Amino acid sequence: MSVLAWHWSDGMVCKYDGRPIVTGGTLRVKGTPVLCQRGLHASVGLLDSLSYAPGTILHRVRLSGTVVRGADKCVASERAVLW
């Protein structure tokens, strides 16, 4: 399953573990994603994503691998940066 979503950052570094965020690249994490605790987060709705925006850089992403959906955000084991 894959989900198109929105992700904000305060720079070009993944908040989860400090890896660089690269357009066209995919970040992966091991283990089962858990909302608000572990994994690569993003929101399906653009307006929902604003409440989690730590900075001013907006990324369009595709979540895949194991994806857990919440009410206003998702967490996944893989997040590809489309733009």
JSON list of C-alpha atoms in Angstrom, two decimals:
[
{"chain": "A", "resi": 1, "resn": "MET", "atom": "CA", "xyz": [0.00, 0.00, 0.00]},
{"chain": "A", "resi": 2, "resn": "SER", "atom": "CA", "xyz": [1.22, 3.50, -0.74]},
{"chain": "A", "resi": 3, "resn": "VAL", "atom": "CA", "xyz": [-0.23, 6.85, 0.33]},
{"chain": "A", "resi": 4, "resn": "LEU", "atom": "CA", "xyz": [0.44, 10.31, -1.12]},
{"chain": "A", "resi": 5, "resn": "ALA", "atom": "CA", "xyz": [0.93, 12.81, 1.69]},
{"chain": "A", "resi": 6, "resn": "TRP", "atom": "CA", "xyz": [2.46, 16.11, 2.82]},
{"chain": "A", "resi": 7, "resn": "HIS", "atom": "CA", "xyz": [5.48, 16.52, 5.08]},
{"chain": "A", "resi": 8, "resn": "TRP", "atom": "CA", "xyz": [7.02, 19.72, 6.47]},
{"chain": "A", "resi": 9, "resn": "SER", "atom": "CA", "xyz": [10.58, 20.14, 7.64]},
{"chain": "A", "resi": 10, "resn": "ASP", "atom": "CA", "xyz": [12.72, 22.85, 9.19]},
{"chain": "A", "resi": 11, "resn": "GLY", "atom": "CA", "xyz": [15.62, 21.95, 6.93]},
{"chain": "A", "resi": 12, "resn": "MET", "atom": "CA", "xyz": [16.81, 19.24, 4.63]},
{"chain": "A", "resi": 13, "resn": "VAL", "atom": "CA", "xyz": [17.46, 16.75, 7.46]},
{"chain": "A", "resi": 14, "resn": "CYS", "atom": "CA", "xyz": [15.09, 14.03, 8.68]},
{"chain": "A", "resi": 15, "resn": "LYS", "atom": "CA", "xyz": [13.92, 14.84, 12.20]},
{"chain": "A", "resi": 16, "resn": "TYR", "atom": "CA", "xyz": [13.69, 11.11, 12.95]},
{"chain": "A", "resi": 17, "resn": "ASP", "atom": "CA", "xyz": [17.41, 10.39, 12.70]},
{"chain": "A", "resi": 18, "resn": "GLY", "atom": "CA", "xyz": [19.30, 13.24, 11.01]},
{"chain": "A", "resi": 19, "resn": "ARG", "atom": "CA", "xyz": [19.62, 11.72, 7.53]},
{"chain": "A", "resi": 20, "resn": "PRO", "atom": "CA", "xyz": [19.42, 14.18, 4.62]},
{"chain": "A", "resi": 21, "resn": "ILE", "atom": "CA", "xyz": [16.06, 14.71, 2.89]},
{"chain": "A", "resi": 22, "resn": "VAL", "atom": "CA", "xyz": [16.74, 14.38, -0.84]},
{"chain": "A", "resi": 23, "resn": "THR", "atom": "CA", "xyz": [14.17, 14.97, -3.58]},
{"chain": "A", "resi": 24, "resn": "GLY", "atom": "CA", "xyz": [13.80, 11.65, -5.38]},
{"chain": "A", "resi": 25, "resn": "GLY", "atom": "CA", "xyz": [15.22, 9.76, -2.40]},
{"chain": "A", "resi": 26, "resn": "THR", "atom": "CA", "xyz": [13.53, 7.33, -0.05]},
{"chain": "A", "resi": 27, "resn": "LEU", "atom": "CA", "xyz": [14.04, 7.11, 3.71]},
{"chain": "A", "resi": 28, "resn": "ARG", "atom": "CA", "xyz": [13.46, 3.74, 5.38]},
{"chain": "A", "resi": 29, "resn": "VAL", "atom": "CA", "xyz": [13.25, 2.70, 9.02]},
{"chain": "A", "resi": 30, "resn": "LYS", "atom": "CA", "xyz": [13.30, -0.76, 10.57]},
{"chain": "A", "resi": 31, "resn": "GLY", "atom": "CA", "xyz": [10.62, -2.01, 12.90]},
{"chain": "A", "resi": 32, "resn": "THR", "atom": "CA", "xyz": [6.91, -1.41, 13.09]},
{"chain": "A", "resi": 33, "resn": "PRO", "atom": "CA", "xyz": [5.86, 2.26, 12.77]},
{"chain": "A", "resi": 34, "resn": "VAL", "atom": "CA", "xyz": [3.89, 3.68, 15.71]},
{"chain": "A", "resi": 35, "resn": "LEU", "atom": "CA", "xyz": [2.05, 7.01, 15.48]},
{"chain": "A", "resi": 36, "resn": "CYS", "atom": "CA", "xyz": [3.77, 9.79, 17.44]},
{"chain": "A", "resi": 37, "resn": "GLN", "atom": "CA", "xyz": [6.59, 7.45, 18.49]},
{"chain": "A", "resi": 38, "resn": "ARG", "atom": "CA", "xyz": [8.50, 5.70, 15.71]},
{"chain": "A", "resi": 39, "resn": "GLY", "atom": "CA", "xyz": [8.58, 5.97, 11.94]},
{"chain": "A", "resi": 40, "resn": "LEU", "atom": "CA", "xyz": [8.32, 8.50, 9.15]},
{"chain": "A", "resi": 41, "resn": "HIS", "atom": "CA", "xyz": [5.30, 10.77, 9.54]},
{"chain": "A", "resi": 42, "resn": "ALA", "atom": "CA", "xyz": [3.22, 12.81, 7.08]},
{"chain": "A", "resi": 43, "resn": "SER", "atom": "CA", "xyz": [-0.39, 13.95, 6.62]},
{"chain": "A", "resi": 44, "resn": "VAL", "atom": "CA", "xyz": [-2.72, 13.06, 3.75]},
{"chain": "A", "resi": 45, "resn": "GLY", "atom": "CA", "xyz": [-4.55, 16.39, 4.03]},
{"chain": "A", "resi": 46, "resn": "LEU", "atom": "CA", "xyz": [-2.54, 19.56, 3.40]},
{"chain": "A", "resi": 47, "resn": "LEU", "atom": "CA", "xyz": [-4.46, 21.50, 6.05]},
{"chain": "A", "resi": 48, "resn": "ASP", "atom": "CA", "xyz": [-3.92, 18.66, 8.56]},
{"chain": "A", "resi": 49, "resn": "SER", "atom": "CA", "xyz": [-0.19, 18.82, 7.90]},
{"chain": "A", "resi": 50, "resn": "LEU", "atom": "CA", "xyz": [0.00, 22.45, 9.01]},
{"chain": "A", "resi": 51, "resn": "SER", "atom": "CA", "xyz": [-0.53, 21.55, 12.65]},
{"chain": "A", "resi": 52, "resn": "TYR", "atom": "CA", "xyz": [2.64, 19.39, 12.50]},
{"chain": "A", "resi": 53, "resn": "ALA", "atom": "CA", "xyz": [4.78, 21.85, 10.51]},
{"chain": "A", "resi": 54, "resn": "PRO", "atom": "CA", "xyz": [8.08, 22.45, 12.35]},
{"chain": "A", "resi": 55, "resn": "GLY", "atom": "CA", "xyz": [9.38, 24.65, 9.54]},
{"chain": "A", "resi": 56, "resn": "THR", "atom": "CA", "xyz": [8.73, 26.23, 6.18]},
{"chain": "A", "resi": 57, "resn": "ILE", "atom": "CA", "xyz": [9.81, 23.54, 3.72]},
{"chain": "A", "resi": 58, "resn": "LEU", "atom": "CA", "xyz": [6.92, 21.54, 2.27]},
{"chain": "A", "resi": 59, "resn": "HIS", "atom": "CA", "xyz": [7.52, 18.13, 0.70]},
{"chain": "A", "resi": 60, "resn": "ARG", "atom": "CA", "xyz": [5.14, 15.99, -1.33]},
{"chain": "A", "resi": 61, "resn": "VAL", "atom": "CA", "xyz": [5.85, 12.42, -0.28]},
{"chain": "A", "resi": 62, "resn": "ARG", "atom": "CA", "xyz": [4.75, 8.85, -0.89]},
{"chain": "A", "resi": 63, "resn": "LEU", "atom": "CA", "xyz": [4.46, 6.68, 2.20]},
{"chain": "A", "resi": 64, "resn": "SER", "atom": "CA", "xyz": [4.88, 2.95, 1.68]},
{"chain": "A", "resi": 65, "resn": "GLY", "atom": "CA", "xyz": [6.00, -0.26, 3.32]},
{"chain": "A", "resi": 66, "resn": "THR", "atom": "CA", "xyz": [4.06, -0.58, 6.56]},
{"chain": "A", "resi": 67, "resn": "VAL", "atom": "CA", "xyz": [1.68, 2.41, 6.79]},
{"chain": "A", "resi": 68, "resn": "VAL", "atom": "CA", "xyz": [-0.40, 3.22, 9.87]},
{"chain": "A", "resi": 69, "resn": "ARG", "atom": "CA", "xyz": [-3.18, 5.79, 9.37]},
{"chain": "A", "resi": 70, "resn": "GLY", "atom": "CA", "xyz": [-4.45, 8.05, 12.12]},
{"chain": "A", "resi": 71, "resn": "ALA", "atom": "CA", "xyz": [-7.18, 10.69, 12.09]},
{"chain": "A", "resi": 72, "resn": "ASP", "atom": "CA", "xyz": [-4.97, 13.49, 10.73]},
{"chain": "A", "resi": 73, "resn": "LYS", "atom": "CA", "xyz": [-1.57, 11.91, 10.05]},
{"chain": "A", "resi": 74, "resn": "CYS", "atom": "CA", "xyz": [0.12, 8.69, 9.02]},
{"chain": "A", "resi": 75, "resn": "VAL", "atom": "CA", "xyz": [3.38, 6.99, 9.90]},
{"chain": "A", "resi": 76, "resn": "ALA", "atom": "CA", "xyz": [5.26, 4.60, 7.65]},
{"chain": "A", "resi": 77, "resn": "SER", "atom": "CA", "xyz": [8.38, 2.52, 7.34]},
{"chain": "A", "resi": 78, "resn": "GLU", "atom": "CA", "xyz": [9.24, 4.22, 4.02]},
{"chain": "A", "resi": 79, "resn": "ARG", "atom": "CA", "xyz": [8.85, 7.82, 2.83]},
{"chain": "A", "resi": 80, "resn": "ALA", "atom": "CA", "xyz": [9.83, 8.82, -0.71]},
{"chain": "A", "resi": 81, "resn": "VAL", "atom": "CA", "xyz": [10.28, 12.55, -1.37]},
{"chain": "A", "resi": 82, "resn": "LEU", "atom": "CA", "xyz": [8.60, 13.40, -4.69]},
{"chain": "A", "resi": 83, "resn": "TRP", "atom": "CA", "xyz": [9.26, 17.17, -4.51]}
]
